[in-house]
Coordinates of C-alpha atoms and ligand atoms in Angstrom, one line a residue:
Chain S
X1395 CA 0.0 0.0 0.0
X1396 CA 1.3 3.5 -0.9
X1397 CA 0.8 6.5 1.3
X1398 CA 0.2 9.7 -0.7
X1399 CA -0.1 13.0 1.3
X1400 CA -1.3 16.2 -0.3
X1401 CA -0.7 19.4 1.6
X1402 CA -3.3 22.0 0.8
X1403 CA -7.0 21.6 -0.3
X1404 CA -7.2 24.5 -2.7
X1405 CA -7.6 24.4 -6.5
X1406 CA -4.4 22.4 -7.1
X1407 CA -4.3 20.2 -4.0
X1408 CA -8.0 19.2 -4.0
X1409 CA -7.8 18.5 -7.8
X1410 CA -4.8 16.3 -7.2
X1411 CA -6.4 14.4 -4.3
X1412 CA -9.6 13.7 -6.2
X1413 CA -7.7 12.4 -9.3
X1414 CA -5.5 10.3 -7.1
X1415 CA -8.5 8.7 -5.6
X1416 CA -10.0 8.1 -9.0
X1417 CA -6.8 6.6 -10.5
X1418 CA -5.8 4.4 -7.5
X1419 CA -7.7 1.6 -5.8
X1420 CA -8.7 1.9 -2.2
X1421 CA -5.6 -0.2 -1.2
X1422 CA -3.6 3.0 -1.4
X1423 CA -4.1 5.8 1.1
X1424 CA -4.7 9.4 0.0
X1425 CA -4.4 11.9 2.8
X1426 CA -5.1 15.6 2.6
X1427 CA -3.7 18.1 5.1
X1428 CA -5.3 21.5 5.1
X1429 CA -5.8 24.1 7.9
X1430 CA -9.2 25.2 6.5
X1431 CA -12.2 23.0 6.9
X1432 CA -13.8 24.4 3.8
X1433 CA -13.0 24.6 0.1
X1434 CA -13.3 28.1 -1.5
X1435 CA -13.9 28.9 -5.2
X1436 CA -11.6 32.0 -4.9
X1437 CA -12.5 33.6 -8.3
X1438 CA -16.1 34.2 -7.0
X1439 CA -14.8 36.0 -3.9
X1440 CA -15.0 39.1 -6.2
X1441 CA -18.8 38.8 -6.1
X1442 CA -18.8 38.3 -2.4
X1443 CA -16.7 41.5 -2.2
X1444 CA -19.5 43.5 -3.8
X1445 CA -22.3 41.8 -1.9
X1446 CA -23.6 39.8 -4.9
X1447 CA -22.9 36.5 -3.3
X1448 CA -22.5 35.3 0.3
X1449 CA -19.6 33.3 1.8
X1450 CA -21.9 30.2 1.7
X1451 CA -22.2 30.6 -2.1
X1452 CA -18.5 30.2 -2.6
X1453 CA -17.4 27.6 0.0
X1454 CA -18.4 24.1 1.1
X1455 CA -17.1 21.8 3.9
X1456 CA -14.4 19.4 2.7
X1457 CA -14.8 16.6 5.3
X1458 CA -18.1 15.1 3.8
X1459 CA -16.6 15.0 0.3
X1460 CA -13.4 13.3 1.5
X1461 CA -15.4 10.8 3.6
X1462 CA -17.5 9.9 0.6
X1463 CA -14.5 9.5 -1.6
X1464 CA -12.4 7.6 0.9
X1465 CA -9.8 10.3 1.3
X1466 CA -8.3 10.9 4.8
X1467 CA -8.6 14.5 5.9
X1468 CA -6.5 16.2 8.6
X1469 CA -7.5 19.7 9.4
X1470 CA -4.0 20.8 10.1
X1471 CA -1.2 22.8 8.6
X1472 CA 2.2 21.4 7.5
X1473 CA 5.0 22.9 9.5
X1474 CA 8.0 20.8 8.4
X1475 CA 9.0 18.3 5.8
X1476 CA 11.5 15.5 6.3
X1477 CA 12.1 14.4 2.7
X1478 CA 14.8 11.9 3.6
X1479 CA 12.9 10.5 6.6
X1480 CA 14.2 10.8 10.1
X1481 CA 16.3 8.7 12.6
X1482 CA 13.3 6.3 13.1
X1483 CA 12.1 5.7 9.6
X1484 CA 13.7 6.2 6.2
X1485 CA 10.4 7.1 4.6
X1486 CA 9.6 10.8 4.0
X1487 CA 7.5 12.5 6.7
X1488 CA 5.7 15.7 7.3
X1489 CA 5.1 17.4 10.6
X1490 CA 1.6 18.9 11.0
X1491 CA -0.1 21.0 13.6
X1492 CA -3.9 20.6 13.9
X1493 CA -6.1 23.6 13.5
X1494 CA -9.6 22.2 14.0
X1495 CA -11.6 23.1 17.1
X1496 CA -11.3 19.7 18.7
X1497 CA -7.6 19.1 18.2
X1498 CA -6.2 22.6 18.0
X1499 CA -2.4 22.7 18.6
X1500 CA -1.9 18.9 18.6
X1501 CA 1.1 17.9 16.5
X1502 CA 1.8 14.7 14.5
X1503 CA 4.3 13.3 12.1
X1504 CA 2.7 11.7 9.0
X1505 CA 4.8 9.3 6.8
X1506 CA 4.5 9.4 3.1
X1507 CA 5.7 7.6 0.0
X1508 CA 4.6 10.5 -2.2
X1509 CA 4.1 14.1 -1.2
X1510 CA 2.5 17.0 -3.0
X1511 CA 2.9 20.5 -1.7
X1512 CA -0.1 22.5 -2.8
X1513 CA -0.1 25.0 0.0
X1514 CA -0.8 28.1 -2.1
X1515 CA 0.1 31.6 -1.0
X1516 CA 0.8 33.2 2.3
X1517 CA -0.8 36.6 2.2
X1518 CA 2.0 38.9 3.2
X1519 CA 0.1 42.0 4.3
X1520 CA 2.9 42.8 6.7
X1521 CA 5.1 43.7 3.7
X1522 CA 3.5 47.2 3.6
X1523 CA 2.7 49.2 6.7
X1524 CA -1.0 49.7 7.1
X1525 CA -2.0 47.0 4.6
X1526 CA -4.7 44.4 5.2
X1527 CA -8.0 43.9 7.0
X1528 CA -6.6 42.6 10.2
X1529 CA -3.8 44.9 11.3
X1530 CA -4.1 47.4 8.6
X1531 CA -6.6 49.8 7.0
X1532 CA -7.4 48.3 3.7
X1533 CA -9.8 45.5 2.7
X1534 CA -9.0 42.4 0.6
X1535 CA -10.9 39.8 -1.4
X1536 CA -8.3 37.0 -1.1
X1537 CA -10.5 34.9 1.2
X1538 CA -14.2 34.6 1.4
X1539 CA -14.0 36.1 4.9
X1540 CA -12.0 39.1 3.7
X1541 CA -14.4 39.6 0.8
X1542 CA -17.4 39.8 3.2
X1543 CA -15.6 42.5 5.1
X1544 CA -14.9 44.3 1.8
X1545 CA -18.6 44.2 0.9
X1546 CA -19.5 45.8 4.3
X1547 CA -17.0 48.5 3.8
X1548 CA -18.3 49.1 0.2
X1549 CA -21.8 49.4 1.5
X1550 CA -20.7 52.1 4.0
X1551 CA -19.1 54.1 1.2
X1552 CA -22.2 53.8 -1.0
X1553 CA -24.2 55.0 2.0
X1554 CA -21.9 58.1 2.2
X1555 CA -22.3 58.7 -1.5
X1556 CA -26.1 58.5 -1.2
X1557 CA -25.8 61.3 1.4
X1558 CA -24.1 63.4 -1.4
X1559 CA -20.6 63.1 0.0
X1560 CA -17.9 62.5 -2.5
X1561 CA -15.8 59.4 -2.0
X1562 CA -12.5 58.1 -3.4
X1563 CA -12.2 54.3 -3.9
X1564 CA -8.8 52.9 -4.6
X1565 CA -8.4 49.4 -5.8
X1566 CA -5.2 47.6 -6.8
X1567 CA -2.0 46.1 -5.5
X1568 CA -0.5 46.9 -2.1
X1569 CA 3.2 46.4 -3.0
X1570 CA 5.5 46.5 -5.9
X1571 CA 5.9 42.8 -6.1
X1572 CA 2.2 41.7 -6.0
X1573 CA 0.6 39.3 -8.4
X1574 CA -3.0 38.6 -9.3
X1575 CA -3.6 42.0 -10.9
X1576 CA -6.4 40.4 -12.8
X1577 CA -8.3 40.1 -9.5
X1578 CA -7.8 43.7 -8.7
X1579 CA -8.9 44.6 -12.2
X1580 CA -12.1 42.6 -11.8
X1581 CA -12.9 44.0 -8.5
X1582 CA -12.4 47.6 -9.8
X1583 CA -15.0 47.1 -12.5
X1584 CA -17.4 45.2 -10.3
X1585 CA -17.3 48.1 -7.8
X1586 CA -17.8 50.6 -10.7
X1587 CA -20.8 48.5 -11.8
X1588 CA -22.3 48.5 -8.3
X1589 CA -21.8 52.3 -7.9
X1590 CA -23.7 52.7 -11.2
X1591 CA -26.5 50.4 -10.1
X1592 CA -26.7 52.4 -6.9
X1593 CA -27.0 55.6 -8.9
X1594 CA -24.0 57.2 -7.2
X1595 CA -21.2 56.7 -9.7
X1596 CA -21.0 60.5 -10.5
X1597 CA -19.9 61.3 -6.9
X1598 CA -17.3 58.6 -6.7
X1599 CA -13.7 58.7 -7.9
X1600 CA -12.5 55.2 -8.7
X1601 CA -8.7 54.7 -9.0
X1602 CA -6.9 51.6 -10.1
X1603 CA -3.5 51.7 -8.4
X1604 CA -1.2 48.9 -9.8
X1605 CA 2.4 47.7 -9.9
X1606 CA 1.9 46.9 -13.6
X1607 CA 4.1 49.1 -15.9
X1608 CA 1.3 49.2 -18.5
X1609 CA -2.5 48.6 -18.4
X1610 CA -3.4 45.1 -19.5
X1611 CA 0.0 43.7 -18.4
X1612 CA -1.7 41.4 -15.8
X1613 CA 1.7 40.2 -14.7
X1614 CA 2.0 38.2 -18.0
X1615 CA 3.8 40.9 -20.0
X1616 CA 0.5 41.9 -21.7
X1617 CA -1.0 40.2 -24.7
X1618 CA -1.1 40.8 -28.4
X1619 CA -4.5 40.1 -30.0
X1620 CA -5.6 39.9 -33.6
X1621 CA -8.8 41.8 -34.2
X1622 CA -10.5 42.6 -37.5
X1623 CA -7.2 42.0 -39.4
X1624 CA -5.1 44.1 -37.1
X1625 CA -2.8 43.3 -34.2
X1626 CA -3.8 45.1 -31.1
X1627 CA -2.6 45.0 -27.5
X1628 CA -4.2 44.2 -24.2
X1629 CA -3.0 47.6 -23.2
X1630 CA -5.1 49.5 -25.7
X1631 CA -8.1 47.2 -25.2
X1632 CA -7.9 47.6 -21.4
X1633 CA -7.4 51.3 -21.7
X1634 CA -10.6 51.5 -23.7
X1635 CA -12.5 50.0 -20.8
X1636 CA -11.0 52.3 -18.3
X1637 CA -11.8 55.3 -20.4
X1638 CA -15.4 54.2 -21.1
X1639 CA -16.0 53.5 -17.4
X1640 CA -14.2 56.7 -16.2
X1641 CA -11.8 54.7 -14.0
X1642 CA -8.4 56.5 -13.4
X1643 CA -5.3 54.4 -13.5
X1644 CA -2.0 54.9 -11.7
X1645 CA 0.7 52.4 -12.9
X1646 CA 4.1 51.2 -12.0
X1647 CA 3.3 51.9 -8.3
X1648 CA 4.8 50.5 -5.2
X1649 CA 2.7 51.2 -2.1
X1650 CA 5.0 52.0 0.8
X1651 CA 2.5 52.8 3.5
X1652 CA -1.2 53.2 4.2
X1653 CA -2.1 55.7 6.8
X1654 CA -5.7 56.3 8.1
X1655 CA -6.4 58.7 5.3
X1656 CA -3.8 58.3 2.6
X1657 CA -1.9 55.8 0.5
X1658 CA 1.7 56.6 0.1
X1659 CA 3.3 55.2 -3.1
X1660 CA 6.3 55.6 -5.4
X1661 CA 6.2 55.2 -9.1
X1662 CA 8.7 54.0 -11.7
X1663 CA 10.3 57.4 -12.2
X1664 CA 11.1 57.5 -8.5
X1665 CA 8.6 60.2 -7.6
X1666 CA 6.5 59.7 -4.4
X1667 CA 2.9 60.6 -4.0
X1668 CA 0.0 60.3 -1.5
X1669 CA -3.5 59.5 -2.5
X1670 CA -6.4 60.2 -0.1
X1671 CA -8.9 57.4 0.1
X1672 CA -12.2 56.5 1.7
X1673 CA -12.2 52.9 0.6
X1674 CA -9.1 50.8 -0.4
X1675 CA -9.0 47.2 -1.6
X1676 CA -5.3 46.5 -2.1
X1677 CA -4.0 42.9 -2.7
X1678 CA -1.0 41.8 -0.6
X1679 CA 2.2 40.3 -2.1
X1680 CA 2.3 36.5 -1.9
X1681 CA 5.0 34.3 -0.3
X1682 CA 5.3 30.6 0.4
X1683 CA 3.9 29.1 3.6
X1684 CA 6.4 29.0 6.4
X1685 CA 7.3 25.3 6.1
X1686 CA 10.7 24.1 7.3
X1687 CA 12.7 21.2 5.9
X1688 CA 15.1 18.8 7.6
X1689 CA 17.4 16.0 6.5
X1690 CA 17.4 12.6 8.3
X1691 CA 19.8 13.9 10.9
X1692 CA 17.7 16.9 11.7
X1693 CA 19.8 19.5 10.0
X1694 CA 17.8 22.4 8.6
X1695 CA 17.7 22.1 4.8
X1696 CA 15.0 24.6 4.2
X1697 CA 17.2 26.7 1.9
X1698 CA 17.8 23.7 -0.3
X1699 CA 14.1 22.8 -0.7
X1700 CA 12.6 26.3 -0.8
X1701 CA 13.5 29.6 -2.6
X1702 CA 13.9 32.7 -0.4
X1703 CA 10.3 33.6 -1.3
X1704 CA 9.2 30.5 0.6
X1705 CA 8.0 28.7 -2.6
X1706 CA 9.3 25.2 -3.2
X1707 CA 12.0 24.7 -5.8
X1708 CA 11.0 22.4 -8.6
X1709 CA 12.4 21.4 -12.1
X1710 CA 12.8 25.0 -13.3
X1711 CA 16.0 26.7 -14.4
X1712 CA 16.7 29.1 -11.5
X1713 CA 19.8 30.5 -13.0
X1714 CA 19.7 34.3 -12.5
X1715 CA 19.8 36.0 -16.0
X1716 CA 18.5 39.2 -17.5
X1717 CA 15.0 39.6 -18.9
X1718 CA 16.3 39.4 -22.5
X1719 CA 17.6 35.9 -21.8
X1720 CA 14.5 34.5 -20.2
X1721 CA 13.2 31.5 -22.1
X1722 CA 10.0 29.5 -22.0
X1723 CA 12.1 26.4 -21.3
X1724 CA 13.1 27.9 -17.9
X1725 CA 9.7 27.0 -16.6
X1726 CA 9.1 23.7 -14.9
X1727 CA 7.1 20.9 -16.5
X1728 CA 7.0 18.0 -14.0
X1729 CA 7.0 20.0 -10.7
X1730 CA 9.3 17.5 -9.0
X1731 CA 11.6 18.9 -6.3
X1732 CA 15.3 18.5 -7.4
X1733 CA 16.9 15.4 -6.0
X1734 CA 13.6 13.8 -5.0
X1735 CA 11.4 11.5 -7.1
X1736 CA 8.5 11.5 -4.7
X1737 CA 8.0 15.2 -3.9
X1738 CA 6.3 17.8 -6.0
X1739 CA 5.0 21.4 -5.6
X1740 CA 2.0 22.6 -7.7
X1741 CA -0.1 25.7 -8.1
X1742 CA 1.1 28.8 -6.3
X1743 CA 3.4 26.7 -4.1
X1744 CA 6.1 26.1 -6.7
X1745 CA 8.9 28.7 -7.1
X1746 CA 8.7 30.3 -10.5
X1747 CA 12.1 30.7 -12.2
X1748 CA 11.5 34.5 -12.7
X1749 CA 8.8 36.9 -13.4
X1750 CA 7.0 37.0 -16.8
X1751 CA 6.6 40.8 -17.0
X1752 CA 9.9 42.8 -17.1
X1753 CA 11.0 43.6 -13.5
X1754 CA 11.9 47.3 -13.0
X1755 CA 13.6 49.4 -10.3
X1756 CA 12.9 53.0 -9.5
X1757 CA 15.9 55.4 -9.4
X1758 CA 15.7 55.0 -5.6
X1759 CA 16.2 51.2 -5.9
X1760 CA 12.6 50.2 -5.2
X1761 CA 11.7 47.0 -7.0
X1762 CA 8.5 47.2 -9.0
X1763 CA 8.1 43.8 -10.5
X1764 CA 4.7 42.0 -10.9
X1765 CA 5.1 38.4 -9.8
X1766 CA 4.0 35.8 -12.3
X1767 CA 0.3 34.7 -11.7
X1768 CA -0.5 31.1 -11.4
X1769 CA -4.1 31.1 -12.1
X1770 CA -6.8 28.5 -11.5
X1771 CA -6.7 26.6 -14.8
X1772 CA -2.9 25.9 -14.8
X1773 CA -3.0 25.2 -11.0
X1774 CA -5.7 22.5 -11.5
X1775 CA -3.8 21.1 -14.5
X1776 CA -0.6 20.8 -12.6
X1777 CA -2.4 19.0 -9.7
X1778 CA -4.0 16.5 -12.1
X1779 CA -0.7 15.8 -14.0
X1780 CA 1.2 15.2 -10.8
X1781 CA -1.6 12.9 -9.7
X1782 CA -1.2 11.0 -13.0
X1783 CA 2.6 10.7 -12.5
X1784 CA 2.1 9.3 -9.0
X1785 CA -0.6 6.8 -10.2
X1786 CA 1.7 5.6 -13.0
X1787 CA 4.6 5.2 -10.7
X1788 CA 2.5 3.1 -8.3
X1789 CA 1.0 1.0 -11.0
X1790 CA 4.0 0.7 -13.4
X1791 CA 7.0 1.2 -11.2
X1792 CA 9.3 4.1 -10.3
X1793 CA 10.6 4.6 -13.8
X1794 CA 7.2 5.6 -15.3
X1795 CA 7.7 8.8 -17.1
X1796 CA 6.5 12.0 -15.4
X1797 CA 3.5 13.8 -17.0
X1798 CA 4.3 17.3 -18.0
X1799 CA 2.3 20.5 -17.8
X1800 CA 4.5 23.5 -18.4
X1801 CA 3.0 27.0 -18.2
X1802 CA 5.0 27.6 -21.3
X1803 CA 2.9 25.2 -23.3
X1804 CA -0.5 25.3 -21.6
X1805 CA -3.1 28.0 -22.0
X1806 CA -5.3 29.7 -19.5
X1807 CA -8.7 31.4 -19.6
X1808 CA -9.0 34.5 -17.5
X1809 CA -12.5 35.9 -17.2
X1810 CA -12.4 39.2 -15.4
X1811 CA -15.8 40.1 -14.3
X1812 CA -16.7 43.7 -14.9
X1813 CA -20.2 43.7 -13.3
X1814 CA -22.7 41.0 -12.3
X1815 CA -26.2 40.4 -13.6
X1816 CA -27.7 37.9 -16.0
X1817 CA -28.7 40.5 -18.6
X1818 CA -26.7 43.6 -17.4
X1819 CA -23.5 41.9 -16.4
X1820 CA -20.2 42.1 -18.3
X1821 CA -16.7 40.6 -18.2
X1822 CA -13.4 40.8 -20.0
X1823 CA -13.0 37.3 -21.3
X1824 CA -9.4 36.5 -22.2
X1825 CA -7.7 33.4 -23.3
X1826 CA -4.0 33.0 -23.8
X1827 CA -1.8 30.2 -25.1
X1828 CA 0.8 29.7 -23.7
X1829 CA 0.6 31.5 -20.3
X1830 CA 4.4 32.1 -20.4
X1831 CA 5.2 33.8 -23.8
X1832 CA 7.5 31.8 -26.1
X1833 CA 9.1 34.2 -28.4
X1834 CA 11.2 31.4 -30.0
X1835 CA 7.9 29.8 -31.2
X1836 CA 5.5 32.7 -31.8
X1837 CA 6.5 36.1 -33.1
X1838 CA 4.2 37.8 -30.5
X1839 CA 5.1 35.3 -27.8
X1840 CA 1.7 33.6 -28.0
X1841 CA -0.5 31.7 -30.5
X1842 CA -2.7 34.5 -32.0
X1843 CA -5.5 32.1 -32.8
X1844 CA -6.0 31.2 -29.2
X1845 CA -5.0 34.5 -27.5
X1846 CA -8.1 36.6 -27.5
X1847 CA -9.8 39.2 -25.5
X1848 CA -13.4 40.2 -25.7
X1849 CA -15.8 42.3 -23.6
X1850 CA -19.4 41.6 -23.1
X1851 CA -22.3 39.9 -21.4
X1852 CA -21.1 36.5 -22.6
X1853 CA -18.0 36.9 -20.3
X1854 CA -20.3 37.2 -17.3
X1855 CA -22.1 34.0 -18.4
X1856 CA -18.8 32.2 -18.7
X1857 CA -17.7 33.3 -15.3
X1858 CA -21.0 32.3 -13.8
X1859 CA -20.9 28.9 -15.6
X1860 CA -17.4 28.3 -14.3
X1861 CA -18.6 29.2 -10.8
X1862 CA -21.2 26.4 -10.9
X1863 CA -19.1 23.9 -12.8
X1864 CA -16.1 24.1 -10.6
X1865 CA -18.2 24.0 -7.4
X1866 CA -19.9 20.9 -8.8
X1867 CA -16.5 19.4 -9.8
X1868 CA -14.9 20.2 -6.4
X1869 CA -17.8 18.5 -4.6
X1870 CA -16.9 15.4 -6.6
X1871 CA -20.5 14.9 -7.8
X1872 CA -21.2 12.3 -10.5
X1873 CA -19.1 12.8 -13.6
X1874 CA -16.9 15.5 -11.9
X1875 CA -13.8 14.3 -13.7
X1876 CA -15.4 15.0 -17.1
X1877 CA -15.2 18.7 -16.4
X1878 CA -11.7 19.8 -17.5
X1879 CA -9.5 21.7 -15.0
Chain P
X1334 CA 6.9 49.9 -24.3
X1335 CA 3.7 51.3 -22.9
X1336 CA 1.6 53.0 -25.6
X1337 CA -0.6 55.0 -23.2
X1338 CA 1.2 57.9 -21.6
X1339 CA 1.3 58.9 -18.0
X1340 CA 0.4 62.5 -17.2
X1341 CA 3.4 64.6 -16.3
X1342 CA 3.1 64.5 -12.5
X1343 CA 2.4 68.1 -11.5
X1344 CA 3.1 68.9 -7.8
X1345 CA 0.4 67.4 -5.6
X1346 CA -1.4 65.7 -8.6
X1347 CA -1.7 62.0 -9.0
X1348 CA 0.3 60.6 -12.0
X1349 CA -2.8 59.1 -13.7
X1350 CA -2.5 57.5 -17.1
X1351 CA -3.7 59.7 -20.0
X1352 CA -6.4 57.6 -21.6
X1353 CA -7.4 60.1 -24.2
X1354 CA -5.6 57.9 -26.8
X1355 CA -7.6 54.8 -25.9
X1356 CA -10.4 54.0 -28.4
X1357 CA -13.9 54.6 -27.1
X1358 CA -16.5 51.9 -28.1
X1359 CA -19.2 53.1 -30.5
X1360 CA -22.9 52.8 -29.5
X1361 CA -23.1 49.9 -31.8
X1362 CA -20.3 48.1 -30.1
X1363 CA -21.8 48.8 -26.7
X1364 CA -25.2 47.5 -27.8
X1365 CA -23.5 44.4 -29.3
X1366 CA -21.8 43.7 -25.9
X1367 CA -25.3 43.5 -24.3
X1368 CA -27.2 41.9 -27.1
X1369 CA -28.5 38.5 -26.0
X1370 CA -28.2 37.0 -29.5
X1371 CA -24.7 38.2 -30.3
X1372 CA -23.5 37.4 -26.8
X1373 CA -25.0 33.9 -26.9
X1374 CA -22.9 33.2 -30.1
X1375 CA -19.8 34.6 -28.4
X1376 CA -20.5 32.5 -25.3
X1377 CA -20.5 29.3 -27.4
X1378 CA -17.4 30.4 -29.3
X1379 CA -15.5 31.2 -26.1
X1380 CA -16.4 27.8 -24.6
X1381 CA -15.3 26.1 -27.8
X1382 CA -11.9 28.0 -27.5
X1383 CA -11.4 26.9 -23.9
X1384 CA -12.1 23.3 -24.9
X1385 CA -9.6 23.5 -27.8
X1386 CA -7.0 24.9 -25.5
X1387 CA -7.5 22.1 -23.0
X1388 CA -7.0 19.6 -25.9
X1389 CA -4.0 21.5 -27.3
X1390 CA -2.5 21.8 -23.8
X1391 CA -2.9 18.1 -23.3
X1392 CA -1.4 17.3 -26.6
X1393 CA 1.7 19.4 -26.0
X1394 CA 3.0 16.7 -23.7
Ligands
FAD1465 C1 -9.4 37.4 -5.4 C2 -8.9 36.4 -6.3 C3 -9.5 36.2 -7.5 C4 -9.0 35.2 -8.4 N1 -9.7 35.0 -9.6 C5 -9.3 34.1 -10.4 C6 -9.9 33.9 -11.7 O1 -10.9 34.5 -12.0 N2 -9.5 32.9 -12.5 C7 -8.4 32.1 -12.2 O2 -8.0 31.3 -12.9 N3 -7.7 32.4 -11.0 C8 -8.1 33.3 -10.2 N4 -7.4 33.6 -9.0 C9 -6.2 32.7 -8.7 C10 -6.6 31.4 -8.1 O3 -7.4 31.6 -7.0 C11 -5.3 30.7 -7.8 O4 -4.7 30.4 -9.0 C12 -5.6 29.3 -7.2 O5 -6.3 29.4 -6.0 C13 -4.2 28.7 -6.9 O6 -4.5 27.4 -6.4 P1 -3.6 26.7 -5.3 O7 -4.1 25.4 -5.0 O8 -2.1 26.9 -5.6 O9 -3.7 27.7 -4.0 P2 -5.0 27.8 -3.1 O10 -6.2 27.7 -3.9 O11 -4.8 29.1 -2.3 O12 -5.0 26.6 -2.0 C14 -4.0 26.5 -1.0 C15 -4.4 25.5 0.0 O13 -3.4 25.3 0.9 C16 -3.8 25.3 2.2 N5 -2.7 25.6 3.1 C17 -2.2 26.8 3.4 N6 -1.1 26.6 4.3 C18 -1.0 25.3 4.5 C19 -0.1 24.5 5.2 N7 0.9 25.0 6.0 N8 -0.3 23.1 5.2 C20 -1.3 22.6 4.5 N9 -2.1 23.3 3.7 C21 -2.0 24.6 3.7 C22 -4.9 26.4 2.2 O14 -5.7 26.4 3.3 C23 -5.6 26.0 0.9 O15 -6.5 25.0 1.1 C24 -7.9 34.5 -8.1 C25 -7.2 34.8 -6.9 C26 -7.7 35.7 -6.0 C27 -6.9 36.0 -4.8

């Protein structure tokens, strides 16, 4: 019997666990370790953040699903990995600390034959003074709980506007190294939509404050589209939406501090500014979860297994080189940790070899460099492919070839909602192939037939369809595996 | 290179992007974006494109 442990029950880990269970007989044990008792369809947090959905619409409890599927579930967080085993047992092990109400604080060491690290991002609000909903002054939509708080704050601002008092709403990234600009973009236009629906848009100043050097960059170096026989850019296309909706944009910004009334930031030319605000939703930069690593003798090998960002090193080319020398082939394809054939990191948990957008520095030395997004579709695909690799190795022996799913070959759909409503909604629906541009293969970096961007009501329908489909799939209801990642 | 220009930051002003060069959609485009019939066609086309990408992505390895 093989023991497979999956750390994390988000998009990538949960996908991996369900596929492992599907591919392997019940003689093998699949265990999921995750500190949250619930699964969250994070993309729909945007709608929770404007009060269109409730937390219950975007989460469900994991335990009943895992019970039904025969997957062991530990509501716990991983704190250390022993990839070479310890003094008692040569098998790999992971130390976990329980987080559920009954066992809070209890620790255990779980043995594994195969381990998948799918622990997603640590939300590093502390990187910027005054950032975040807990110890700071800004709201967030990164978790369903945060999004609920954001909706309450937005309601308060709308109430002020209804009283005829002007308000400034700032939405964007709270640090120069943030990722997930697409989420900030969607929240901006959902807020704009809600202000219009409330009839108070004319009194509101909506500002998009982002670390992207250009509109439409989205941390993927922008996109080139073919439209009506011309090549156009995501920058022009996005700029059109900002202009149409009257949203102001401040770009190439690193937020250095958020005080009770102002956001202090520096832009690429080195100038510093302050922006007064009444409502601010600023995303935090991401880091890896604080998980240590030890060799069999107990020596700390965290720096061997993890990059300084806290993300786990995998089969990427981490050689430091200038932007001009970055290649699609630098990106990992099997997600195996170097030196181990039974340890992988998928989704946001793996360390990317470098950014996708060109990193920049201000004359003052401040780094303004959007981190590469690892969106839902690639994260799910990675989880599935690693599950297939493990299943093959268990069934056909350790030499079975690893399945590959590089972000430099796979595509992604990104549907950025711009307002909810079955007949009045809208979204910017984008597809790109590949996610990481490959200039050796395509003159514009991407396949122009598959890289498209369109605005309209259909985008809202797609986003809504994905919401229901992925909740269905994650609940592992009949035929779930027929729904692609 | 960014195509849309930043405003020259004047003292105290926010350096907002000058969007006057960004194309504004025509009334016809705006109507098309909300037209149920047109949008249904685009919905089907977008779904087909996602499925094609899934297949292509799988073939790539
Ligand atoms: C607001 C927002 C909107 C987004 N919208 C979109 C979108 O429209 N489309 C899209 O494709 N992507 C979107 N994304 C990105 C998408 O959510 C991520 O790509 C995806 O969640 C990454 O999956 P993951 O499994 O790597 O991480 P997550 O989904 O974050 O899962 C991580 C899991 O690990 C668990 N965990 C944390 N620490 C530990 C630990 N120490 N031990 C064990 N488990 C741990 C967590 O509890 C969680 O279950 C959005 C992201 C945000 C924040």
